[in-house]
mmCIF file of C-alpha atoms and ligand atoms in Angstrom:
data_model
loop_
_atom_site.group_PDB
_atom_site.id
_atom_site.type_symbol
_atom_site.label_atom_id
_atom_site.label_comp_id
_atom_site.label_asym_id
_atom_site.label_seq_id
_atom_site.Cartn_x
_atom_site.Cartn_y
_atom_site.Cartn_z
ATOM 1 C CA MET A 7 136.755 -14.059 -9.800
ATOM 2 C CA SER A 8 137.706 -13.265 -6.197
ATOM 3 C CA ILE A 9 135.136 -12.796 -3.484
ATOM 4 C CA GLU A 10 136.197 -9.220 -3.170
ATOM 5 C CA SER A 11 135.796 -8.319 -6.806
ATOM 6 C CA ILE A 12 132.396 -10.036 -6.932
ATOM 7 C CA GLN A 13 131.363 -7.941 -3.940
ATOM 8 C CA GLN A 14 132.593 -4.706 -5.474
ATOM 9 C CA GLU A 15 130.947 -5.442 -8.809
ATOM 10 C CA ALA A 16 127.657 -6.455 -7.172
ATOM 11 C CA LEU A 17 127.519 -3.443 -4.851
ATOM 12 C CA LEU A 18 128.096 -1.149 -7.817
ATOM 13 C CA ALA A 19 125.335 -2.849 -9.826
ATOM 14 C CA ILE A 20 122.961 -2.582 -6.830
ATOM 15 C CA GLU A 21 123.811 1.058 -6.336
ATOM 16 C CA THR A 22 123.243 1.958 -9.994
ATOM 17 C CA ALA A 23 120.053 -0.079 -10.613
ATOM 18 C CA SER A 24 117.487 2.523 -11.663
ATOM 19 C CA SER A 25 114.281 0.628 -10.947
ATOM 20 C CA VAL A 26 112.872 -2.207 -8.849
ATOM 21 C CA ALA A 27 112.739 -4.318 -12.018
ATOM 22 C CA ALA A 28 116.408 -3.640 -12.825
ATOM 23 C CA LEU A 29 117.346 -4.400 -9.229
ATOM 24 C CA ASN A 30 115.581 -7.775 -9.469
ATOM 25 C CA GLU A 31 117.678 -8.640 -12.501
ATOM 26 C CA VAL A 32 120.831 -7.861 -10.562
ATOM 27 C CA ARG A 33 119.539 -10.015 -7.700
ATOM 28 C CA GLN A 34 119.040 -12.911 -10.135
ATOM 29 C CA GLN A 35 122.552 -12.497 -11.391
ATOM 30 C CA TYR A 36 124.145 -12.756 -7.924
ATOM 31 C CA LEU A 37 121.794 -14.497 -5.542
ATOM 32 C CA SER A 38 119.730 -16.958 -7.609
ATOM 33 C CA LYS A 39 120.469 -20.704 -7.685
ATOM 34 C CA LYS A 40 122.615 -20.179 -10.745
ATOM 35 C CA GLY A 41 124.031 -16.834 -9.603
ATOM 36 C CA SER A 42 127.629 -15.909 -8.781
ATOM 37 C CA VAL A 43 127.311 -16.582 -5.039
ATOM 38 C CA ALA A 44 125.900 -20.066 -5.670
ATOM 39 C CA SER A 45 128.782 -20.807 -8.071
ATOM 40 C CA LEU A 46 131.259 -19.868 -5.343
ATOM 41 C CA MET A 47 129.464 -22.249 -2.957
ATOM 42 C CA ASN A 48 129.822 -24.986 -5.546
ATOM 43 C CA THR A 49 133.601 -24.664 -5.555
ATOM 44 C CA LEU A 50 133.661 -25.467 -1.798
ATOM 45 C CA LYS A 51 133.650 -29.203 -2.338
ATOM 46 C CA GLU A 52 136.875 -29.023 -4.329
ATOM 47 C CA LEU A 53 138.735 -27.461 -1.361
ATOM 48 C CA ASP A 54 140.398 -29.278 1.511
ATOM 49 C CA PRO A 55 138.576 -29.080 4.901
ATOM 50 C CA GLU A 56 140.712 -26.279 6.412
ATOM 51 C CA GLU A 57 140.350 -23.962 3.450
ATOM 52 C CA ARG A 58 136.685 -24.913 3.053
ATOM 53 C CA LYS A 59 135.864 -23.569 6.487
ATOM 54 C CA SER A 60 137.314 -20.100 6.074
ATOM 55 C CA PHE A 61 136.233 -19.790 2.405
ATOM 56 C CA GLY A 62 132.700 -20.860 3.341
ATOM 57 C CA ALA A 63 132.554 -18.205 6.046
ATOM 58 C CA GLN A 64 133.684 -15.546 3.542
ATOM 59 C CA VAL A 65 131.081 -16.590 0.958
ATOM 60 C CA ASN A 66 128.380 -16.450 3.656
ATOM 61 C CA ALA A 67 129.524 -12.993 4.687
ATOM 62 C CA LEU A 68 129.401 -11.936 1.034
ATOM 63 C CA LYS A 69 125.881 -13.302 0.701
ATOM 64 C CA GLN A 70 124.665 -11.488 3.812
ATOM 65 C CA SER A 71 126.234 -8.191 2.815
ATOM 66 C CA LEU A 72 124.654 -8.398 -0.658
ATOM 67 C CA GLU A 73 121.243 -9.270 0.796
ATOM 68 C CA ALA A 74 121.433 -6.263 3.088
ATOM 69 C CA ALA A 75 122.447 -4.012 0.190
ATOM 70 C CA PHE A 76 119.558 -5.346 -1.941
ATOM 71 C CA GLU A 77 117.121 -4.690 0.923
ATOM 72 C CA THR A 78 118.243 -1.097 1.301
ATOM 73 C CA ALA A 79 118.208 -0.434 -2.464
ATOM 74 C CA GLN A 80 114.772 -1.995 -2.843
ATOM 75 C CA THR A 81 113.244 0.217 -0.125
ATOM 76 C CA ARG A 82 114.808 3.287 -1.743
ATOM 77 C CA LEU A 83 113.660 2.436 -5.284
ATOM 78 C CA GLU A 84 110.124 1.540 -4.186
ATOM 79 C CA ALA A 85 109.757 4.895 -2.478
ATOM 80 C CA ILE A 86 110.946 6.689 -5.624
ATOM 81 C CA GLU A 87 108.555 4.721 -7.848
ATOM 82 C CA LEU A 88 105.619 5.348 -5.525
ATOM 83 C CA ALA A 89 106.300 9.066 -5.522
ATOM 84 C CA LEU A 90 106.522 9.085 -9.329
ATOM 85 C CA ASN A 91 103.240 7.178 -9.698
ATOM 86 C CA LEU A 92 101.435 9.462 -7.306
ATOM 87 C CA LYS A 93 102.612 12.426 -9.289
ATOM 88 C CA LYS A 94 101.603 10.847 -12.603
ATOM 89 C CA GLU A 95 98.128 9.843 -11.398
ATOM 90 C CA ALA A 96 97.368 13.061 -9.576
ATOM 91 C CA LEU A 97 93.986 14.641 -10.542
ATOM 92 C CA ASP A 98 93.748 18.293 -11.303
ATOM 93 C CA MET A 99 90.438 19.183 -9.729
ATOM 94 C CA THR A 100 90.511 22.631 -11.288
ATOM 95 C CA LEU A 101 90.285 21.328 -14.885
ATOM 96 C CA PRO A 102 86.884 21.926 -16.525
ATOM 97 C CA GLY A 103 84.705 18.765 -16.782
ATOM 98 C CA THR A 104 83.330 17.213 -19.978
ATOM 99 C CA THR A 105 79.802 18.455 -20.626
ATOM 100 C CA MET A 106 77.265 15.669 -21.163
ATOM 101 C CA VAL A 107 74.649 16.495 -23.772
ATOM 102 C CA SER A 108 71.350 15.081 -22.585
ATOM 103 C CA GLY A 109 68.215 14.816 -24.677
ATOM 104 C CA THR A 110 64.672 15.476 -23.600
ATOM 105 C CA LEU A 111 61.380 13.657 -23.786
ATOM 106 C CA HIS A 112 59.449 14.309 -26.994
ATOM 107 C CA PRO A 113 56.715 16.899 -26.382
ATOM 108 C CA LEU A 114 54.031 14.407 -27.436
ATOM 109 C CA THR A 115 55.402 11.920 -24.887
ATOM 110 C CA MET A 116 55.331 14.664 -22.244
ATOM 111 C CA VAL A 117 51.687 15.494 -22.927
ATOM 112 C CA THR A 118 50.702 11.813 -23.108
ATOM 113 C CA GLN A 119 52.435 11.035 -19.820
ATOM 114 C CA ALA A 120 50.956 14.107 -18.138
ATOM 115 C CA ILE A 121 47.427 13.047 -19.167
ATOM 116 C CA GLU A 122 48.076 9.442 -18.144
ATOM 117 C CA ASP A 123 49.290 10.642 -14.740
ATOM 118 C CA ILE A 124 46.117 12.662 -14.144
ATOM 119 C CA PHE A 125 43.957 9.618 -14.841
ATOM 120 C CA LEU A 126 46.167 7.067 -13.063
ATOM 121 C CA GLY A 127 45.641 9.257 -10.007
ATOM 122 C CA MET A 128 41.882 8.807 -10.446
ATOM 123 C CA GLY A 129 42.106 5.011 -10.596
ATOM 124 C CA TYR A 130 42.180 4.506 -14.363
ATOM 125 C CA HIS A 131 44.320 1.908 -16.140
ATOM 126 C CA VAL A 132 46.369 2.696 -19.226
ATOM 127 C CA VAL A 133 45.403 0.419 -22.129
ATOM 128 C CA GLU A 134 46.891 0.210 -25.609
ATOM 129 C CA GLY A 135 45.780 -1.517 -28.777
ATOM 130 C CA PRO A 136 47.027 -2.442 -32.266
ATOM 131 C CA GLU A 137 47.674 0.241 -34.865
ATOM 132 C CA VAL A 138 46.860 -2.220 -37.654
ATOM 133 C CA GLU A 139 43.283 -2.779 -36.645
ATOM 134 C CA LEU A 140 40.241 -4.729 -37.724
ATOM 135 C CA ASP A 141 37.443 -2.777 -39.384
ATOM 136 C CA LEU A 142 35.335 -4.505 -36.726
ATOM 137 C CA TYR A 143 36.829 -2.590 -33.776
ATOM 138 C CA ASN A 144 37.551 0.663 -35.586
ATOM 139 C CA PHE A 145 34.091 1.068 -37.163
ATOM 140 C CA GLU A 146 31.607 -1.761 -36.684
ATOM 141 C CA ARG A 147 31.767 -1.924 -32.869
ATOM 142 C CA ALA A 148 31.819 1.889 -32.715
ATOM 143 C CA ASN A 149 28.372 1.823 -34.310
ATOM 144 C CA ILE A 150 29.650 2.885 -37.728
ATOM 145 C CA PRO A 151 28.396 0.175 -40.108
ATOM 146 C CA ALA A 152 29.747 -0.515 -43.606
ATOM 147 C CA ASN A 153 28.811 2.077 -46.211
ATOM 148 C CA HIS A 154 27.782 4.526 -43.531
ATOM 149 C CA PRO A 155 28.602 8.108 -44.585
ATOM 150 C CA ALA A 156 30.336 8.664 -41.245
ATOM 151 C CA ARG A 157 33.224 6.591 -42.594
ATOM 152 C CA ASP A 158 33.952 9.340 -45.084
ATOM 153 C CA MET A 159 34.676 11.707 -42.208
ATOM 154 C CA GLN A 160 37.706 9.644 -41.378
ATOM 155 C CA ASP A 161 39.484 8.897 -44.631
ATOM 156 C CA THR A 162 40.962 5.530 -43.978
ATOM 157 C CA PHE A 163 44.130 3.714 -45.001
ATOM 158 C CA TYR A 164 42.755 0.265 -45.785
ATOM 159 C CA ILE A 165 45.095 -2.731 -45.889
ATOM 160 C CA ASP A 166 42.400 -5.065 -47.233
ATOM 161 C CA VAL A 167 38.656 -5.307 -46.726
ATOM 162 C CA GLU A 168 39.075 -6.430 -43.126
ATOM 163 C CA TRP A 169 42.224 -4.654 -41.922
ATOM 164 C CA LEU A 170 43.097 -0.953 -41.754
ATOM 165 C CA LEU A 171 45.295 1.541 -39.928
ATOM 166 C CA ARG A 172 43.096 2.646 -37.048
ATOM 167 C CA THR A 173 41.606 6.077 -37.590
ATOM 168 C CA HIS A 174 40.908 6.789 -33.924
ATOM 169 C CA THR A 175 41.653 5.440 -30.460
ATOM 170 C CA THR A 176 37.948 4.655 -30.183
ATOM 171 C CA ALA A 177 39.154 1.306 -31.585
ATOM 172 C CA ILE A 178 40.937 0.733 -28.261
ATOM 173 C CA GLN A 179 37.732 1.724 -26.489
ATOM 174 C CA THR A 180 35.673 -0.941 -28.297
ATOM 175 C CA ARG A 181 38.340 -3.570 -27.569
ATOM 176 C CA ALA A 182 38.472 -2.580 -23.882
ATOM 177 C CA LEU A 183 34.667 -2.810 -23.664
ATOM 178 C CA GLU A 184 34.667 -6.295 -25.156
ATOM 179 C CA ALA A 185 37.557 -7.448 -22.965
ATOM 180 C CA SER A 186 35.940 -6.446 -19.684
ATOM 181 C CA ALA A 187 32.183 -6.924 -20.319
ATOM 182 C CA PRO A 188 30.093 -7.522 -18.269
ATOM 183 C CA HIS A 189 32.322 -6.390 -15.393
ATOM 184 C CA VAL A 190 32.202 -2.896 -13.909
ATOM 185 C CA PRO A 191 33.664 -0.511 -13.143
ATOM 186 C CA LEU A 192 35.792 -0.100 -16.235
ATOM 187 C CA LYS A 193 38.065 2.965 -16.176
ATOM 188 C CA VAL A 194 40.681 3.183 -18.886
ATOM 189 C CA ILE A 195 42.801 5.773 -20.624
ATOM 190 C CA CYS A 196 43.988 4.749 -24.092
ATOM 191 C CA PRO A 197 46.823 6.620 -25.829
ATOM 192 C CA GLY A 198 47.997 5.749 -29.321
ATOM 193 C CA LYS A 199 48.905 6.683 -32.863
ATOM 194 C CA VAL A 200 46.126 6.986 -35.420
ATOM 195 C CA TYR A 201 46.173 7.422 -39.185
ATOM 196 C CA ARG A 202 44.055 9.285 -41.717
ATOM 197 C CA LYS A 203 44.392 9.916 -45.423
ATOM 198 C CA ASP A 204 44.873 13.636 -44.913
ATOM 199 C CA ASP A 205 47.164 15.952 -46.831
ATOM 200 C CA ASP A 206 49.780 17.198 -44.399
ATOM 201 C CA ASP A 207 49.688 20.914 -43.612
ATOM 202 C CA ALA A 208 50.128 23.128 -40.542
ATOM 203 C CA THR A 209 47.154 21.558 -38.758
ATOM 204 C CA HIS A 210 46.804 18.145 -40.439
ATOM 205 C CA SER A 211 49.024 15.096 -40.369
ATOM 206 C CA HIS A 212 48.356 11.675 -41.882
ATOM 207 C CA GLN A 213 49.606 10.233 -38.602
ATOM 208 C CA PHE A 214 48.884 11.769 -35.219
ATOM 209 C CA MET A 215 48.129 10.802 -31.641
ATOM 210 C CA GLN A 216 44.929 10.576 -29.707
ATOM 211 C CA ILE A 217 44.008 9.754 -26.127
ATOM 212 C CA GLU A 218 40.712 8.101 -25.409
ATOM 213 C CA GLY A 219 39.094 7.948 -21.986
ATOM 214 C CA LEU A 220 36.363 5.481 -21.066
ATOM 215 C CA VAL A 221 34.359 4.781 -17.917
ATOM 216 C CA VAL A 222 31.585 2.202 -17.545
ATOM 217 C CA GLY A 223 29.718 1.529 -14.338
ATOM 218 C CA GLU A 224 26.368 1.691 -12.596
ATOM 219 C CA GLY A 225 24.874 5.175 -12.679
ATOM 220 C CA VAL A 226 27.711 6.815 -14.633
ATOM 221 C CA SER A 227 26.312 10.155 -15.760
ATOM 222 C CA MET A 228 26.947 13.207 -17.867
ATOM 223 C CA ALA A 229 27.742 15.064 -14.630
ATOM 224 C CA ASN A 230 30.607 12.591 -14.010
ATOM 225 C CA LEU A 231 31.868 13.242 -17.542
ATOM 226 C CA LYS A 232 31.746 16.987 -17.070
ATOM 227 C CA HIS A 233 33.621 16.850 -13.776
ATOM 228 C CA THR A 234 36.259 14.556 -15.285
ATOM 229 C CA LEU A 235 36.822 16.848 -18.274
ATOM 230 C CA GLU A 236 37.015 19.865 -16.004
ATOM 231 C CA THR A 237 39.721 18.112 -13.986
ATOM 232 C CA LEU A 238 41.608 17.326 -17.203
ATOM 233 C CA ALA A 239 41.317 20.895 -18.529
ATOM 234 C CA LYS A 240 42.528 22.454 -15.267
ATOM 235 C CA ALA A 241 45.444 20.021 -14.988
ATOM 236 C CA MET A 242 46.551 20.695 -18.561
ATOM 237 C CA PHE A 243 45.836 24.408 -18.934
ATOM 238 C CA GLY A 244 45.686 25.856 -15.411
ATOM 239 C CA GLU A 245 43.381 25.933 -12.381
ATOM 240 C CA GLU A 246 41.398 28.946 -13.628
ATOM 241 C CA ARG A 247 40.173 27.134 -16.756
ATOM 242 C CA LYS A 248 36.460 26.600 -17.343
ATOM 243 C CA ILE A 249 34.896 24.209 -19.831
ATOM 244 C CA ARG A 250 31.738 24.378 -21.864
ATOM 245 C CA LEU A 251 29.910 21.573 -23.608
ATOM 246 C CA ARG A 252 28.238 22.053 -26.971
ATOM 247 C CA PRO A 253 25.876 19.502 -28.545
ATOM 248 C CA SER A 254 27.549 17.448 -31.246
ATOM 249 C CA TYR A 255 27.274 14.129 -33.005
ATOM 250 C CA PHE A 256 29.359 10.982 -32.879
ATOM 251 C CA GLN A 257 28.102 7.541 -33.861
ATOM 252 C CA PHE A 258 29.347 5.899 -30.702
ATOM 253 C CA THR A 259 28.008 8.345 -28.119
ATOM 254 C CA GLU A 260 24.516 9.592 -27.306
ATOM 255 C CA PRO A 261 24.284 12.370 -26.384
ATOM 256 C CA SER A 262 27.531 13.655 -27.867
ATOM 257 C CA VAL A 263 29.312 16.869 -27.031
ATOM 258 C CA GLU A 264 32.136 19.020 -28.274
ATOM 259 C CA VAL A 265 34.196 20.369 -25.394
ATOM 260 C CA ASP A 266 35.712 23.849 -25.302
ATOM 261 C CA VAL A 267 38.193 25.140 -22.730
ATOM 262 C CA SER A 268 38.367 28.833 -21.812
ATOM 263 C CA CYS A 269 41.390 30.318 -23.566
ATOM 264 C CA HIS A 270 44.565 29.966 -21.484
ATOM 265 C CA ILE A 271 46.290 32.724 -23.448
ATOM 266 C CA CYS A 272 43.808 35.598 -22.988
ATOM 267 C CA GLY A 273 41.851 34.131 -20.065
ATOM 268 C CA GLY A 274 38.629 34.308 -22.084
ATOM 269 C CA LYS A 275 38.785 37.931 -23.264
ATOM 270 C CA GLY A 276 39.451 36.963 -26.876
ATOM 271 C CA CYS A 277 42.714 36.702 -28.800
ATOM 272 C CA GLY A 278 44.228 35.273 -31.993
ATOM 273 C CA ILE A 279 44.606 31.773 -30.532
ATOM 274 C CA CYS A 280 40.899 31.470 -29.590
ATOM 275 C CA LYS A 281 39.831 33.327 -32.729
ATOM 276 C CA HIS A 282 38.440 36.063 -30.491
ATOM 277 C CA THR A 283 35.795 33.795 -28.982
ATOM 278 C CA GLY A 284 37.481 33.186 -25.607
ATOM 279 C CA TRP A 285 37.005 29.443 -26.110
ATOM 280 C CA ILE A 286 39.157 26.713 -27.670
ATOM 281 C CA GLU A 287 37.732 23.436 -28.911
ATOM 282 C CA VAL A 288 39.793 20.584 -27.459
ATOM 283 C CA LEU A 289 37.924 17.300 -27.610
ATOM 284 C CA GLY A 290 34.879 15.212 -28.397
ATOM 285 C CA ALA A 291 32.972 13.282 -25.768
ATOM 286 C CA GLY A 292 29.627 11.805 -24.805
ATOM 287 C CA MET A 293 27.722 9.031 -23.102
ATOM 288 C CA VAL A 294 28.639 5.660 -24.614
ATOM 289 C CA HIS A 295 25.857 4.696 -27.033
ATOM 290 C CA PRO A 296 23.672 1.878 -25.568
ATOM 291 C CA HIS A 297 24.173 -0.105 -28.749
ATOM 292 C CA VAL A 298 27.985 0.112 -28.391
ATOM 293 C CA LEU A 299 27.672 -1.198 -24.830
ATOM 294 C CA LYS A 300 25.315 -3.958 -25.930
ATOM 295 C CA ILE A 301 27.377 -5.359 -28.806
ATOM 296 C CA ALA A 302 30.413 -5.424 -26.495
ATOM 297 C CA GLY A 303 28.507 -7.579 -23.973
ATOM 298 C CA TYR A 304 27.170 -5.059 -21.432
ATOM 299 C CA ASP A 305 23.541 -4.642 -20.467
ATOM 300 C CA PRO A 306 22.741 -0.975 -21.204
ATOM 301 C CA ASP A 307 19.737 -1.149 -18.888
ATOM 302 C CA LYS A 308 22.031 -1.835 -15.952
ATOM 303 C CA VAL A 309 25.199 0.098 -16.736
ATOM 304 C CA SER A 310 26.142 3.299 -18.510
ATOM 305 C CA GLY A 311 29.365 4.931 -19.530
ATOM 306 C CA PHE A 312 31.052 8.032 -20.794
ATOM 307 C CA ALA A 313 33.918 8.448 -23.231
ATOM 308 C CA PHE A 314 36.068 11.190 -24.638
ATOM 309 C CA GLY A 315 38.806 11.467 -27.237
ATOM 310 C CA CYS A 316 41.349 14.180 -27.784
ATOM 311 C CA GLY A 317 44.232 14.886 -30.129
ATOM 312 C CA VAL A 318 47.589 14.929 -28.357
ATOM 313 C CA GLU A 319 49.213 17.237 -30.935
ATOM 314 C CA ARG A 320 46.384 19.726 -30.540
ATOM 315 C CA ILE A 321 46.829 19.811 -26.755
ATOM 316 C CA ALA A 322 50.617 20.118 -27.152
ATOM 317 C CA MET A 323 50.279 22.899 -29.742
ATOM 318 C CA LEU A 324 47.966 24.887 -27.468
ATOM 319 C CA LYS A 325 49.967 24.227 -24.323
ATOM 320 C CA TYR A 326 53.372 25.045 -25.771
ATOM 321 C CA GLY A 327 52.375 27.539 -28.470
ATOM 322 C CA VAL A 328 53.474 25.374 -31.428
ATOM 323 C CA ASP A 329 52.133 26.729 -34.731
ATOM 324 C CA ASP A 330 52.714 23.782 -37.072
ATOM 325 C CA ILE A 331 51.888 20.128 -36.368
ATOM 326 C CA ARG A 332 54.719 19.017 -38.682
ATOM 327 C CA HIS A 333 57.296 20.214 -36.128
ATOM 328 C CA PHE A 334 56.454 17.158 -34.026
ATOM 329 C CA TYR A 335 57.562 14.804 -36.774
ATOM 330 C CA THR A 336 60.656 16.392 -38.300
ATOM 331 C CA ASN A 337 62.909 15.667 -35.307
ATOM 332 C CA ALA A 338 64.677 18.999 -35.598
ATOM 333 C CA LYS A 339 66.978 19.402 -32.618
ATOM 334 C CA PRO A 340 66.417 23.153 -32.099
ATOM 335 C CA PHE A 341 62.653 22.525 -31.833
ATOM 336 C CA LEU A 342 62.947 19.503 -29.539
ATOM 337 C CA SER A 343 65.516 21.071 -27.213
ATOM 338 C CA VAL A 344 63.064 23.870 -26.331
ATOM 339 C CA PHE A 345 61.080 21.290 -24.339
ATOM 340 C CA LYS A 346 63.903 20.743 -21.870
ATOM 341 C CA ARG A 347 62.517 23.521 -19.715
ATOM 342 C CA PHE A 348 59.116 21.826 -19.462
ATOM 343 C CA GLU A 349 60.496 18.548 -18.057
HETATM 344 N N1 DAH B 16 36.863 9.224 -32.156
HETATM 345 C C1 DAH B 16 36.591 10.646 -32.309
HETATM 346 C C2 DAH B 16 37.465 11.217 -33.419
HETATM 347 O O1 DAH B 16 38.470 10.638 -33.718
HETATM 348 C C3 DAH B 16 36.879 11.363 -31.031
HETATM 349 C C4 DAH B 16 35.927 11.018 -29.955
HETATM 350 C C5 DAH B 16 34.730 11.718 -29.844
HETATM 351 C C6 DAH B 16 36.187 9.972 -29.077
HETATM 352 C C7 DAH B 16 33.831 11.402 -28.864
HETATM 353 C C8 DAH B 16 35.279 9.651 -28.081
HETATM 354 C C9 DAH B 16 34.107 10.377 -27.995
HETATM 355 O O2 DAH B 16 35.476 8.659 -27.206
HETATM 356 O O3 DAH B 16 33.228 10.075 -27.003
HETATM 357 O O4 DAH B 16 37.130 12.235 -33.947
#
C-alpha cells in the first residue's frame, strides 16, 4: 500500500474513532512495532541508498503527521468522555433521602440506666451477679434459713437443692457484702433480672427486674437512707415529690420500711393511680440486719449499712403510665416506639 493511501486510511480511522479505547486500537494498528508504519520502515533495507533516503523521509513525515492527528483526537475524545461521566455521576440534591428507621432503648433499660446514673453521681458502683444463684446467697446469707416461712413469700424456681433462679437482687447484695468485707465504705447499685413462680397477669410476671442499693460504712444511719431515697424519688418522679416511710418487715433488714412516694399524677390529692390515698408504694428498704453483716465478714459493732430494693417494671409503669406489665415482654413495636420521645 502506498504511503499516501496509508495516510488517508489512518486519518479517516482516527477521525471516526468514537472513544479513547477505539482510538488506542487504531494507534496499535498503525504505530505499534508491528503496525503499518513499522512495516514500511522494514522495507527500507531492500531499497538502494538513493531511494532509501527519500522514502525514509516520507515514512518519517507520515509517522509525525499520524502522531499529531492521534494527539488531537485523543484530547478531543477525553474531553467528551469526561463531560459524559460528569453528567452520568451528577447528584440530584433535590431528590428525597432514604429514611433510616432507628429503634429505641427498651423502657426497662431506660429506667435502669436512669437509676444507675443517679447513683453513679453519688459515688456508687454498679455491680451485677448471676441469675442462676446459690440458695446460700439468695436466702441463707439474707437471713432466710431453710424451711423458714419467709421463703414461701417468694415462690422459687429451684434447679436442685442448692441452685435456683434468684428471686431478688438481694442475692447480689449478699455477694457484694462478702466480696468487700471488712472494707468500708461499700456503695453499690445492683440491677438484674429476678424470677418467681407467679402466674402472669397485668401486675405479675414470672420474670421481672429489680434494682438493689446497698451502703455500708461507719455511722451509716436511717437518716442517710431517707435522704438517699428522697433523692431517688425526686430524680425519678419530679422535684416536688415527698416520701414517707412505713414500718415493715424483711428478714435481712432491721428496722425495715416500706417506702411510699407522693403521687406524681395528682400531686397527693388522690386519684385512680394512687387509689385515692395520695401515696404510691415503690420500694422496700431498711438498715442491713447485723446478722447479715456478720455472716458476710463485717463487724456490726463497728459498721452499719442500709439497703433498698425496687421493681424496675413498677417504676416504669408509674413513670410512663403503662397499665400492664406484660407489655414490657411482648416486644410489640407500637408499644416500644412510644418510648422514643423519652430518650
Ligand atoms: N428483696 C426484697 C423483695 O424482693 C426487696 C427489698 C426490701 C430489698 C428491703 C432490700 C431491702 O434491699 O432492704 O421483695
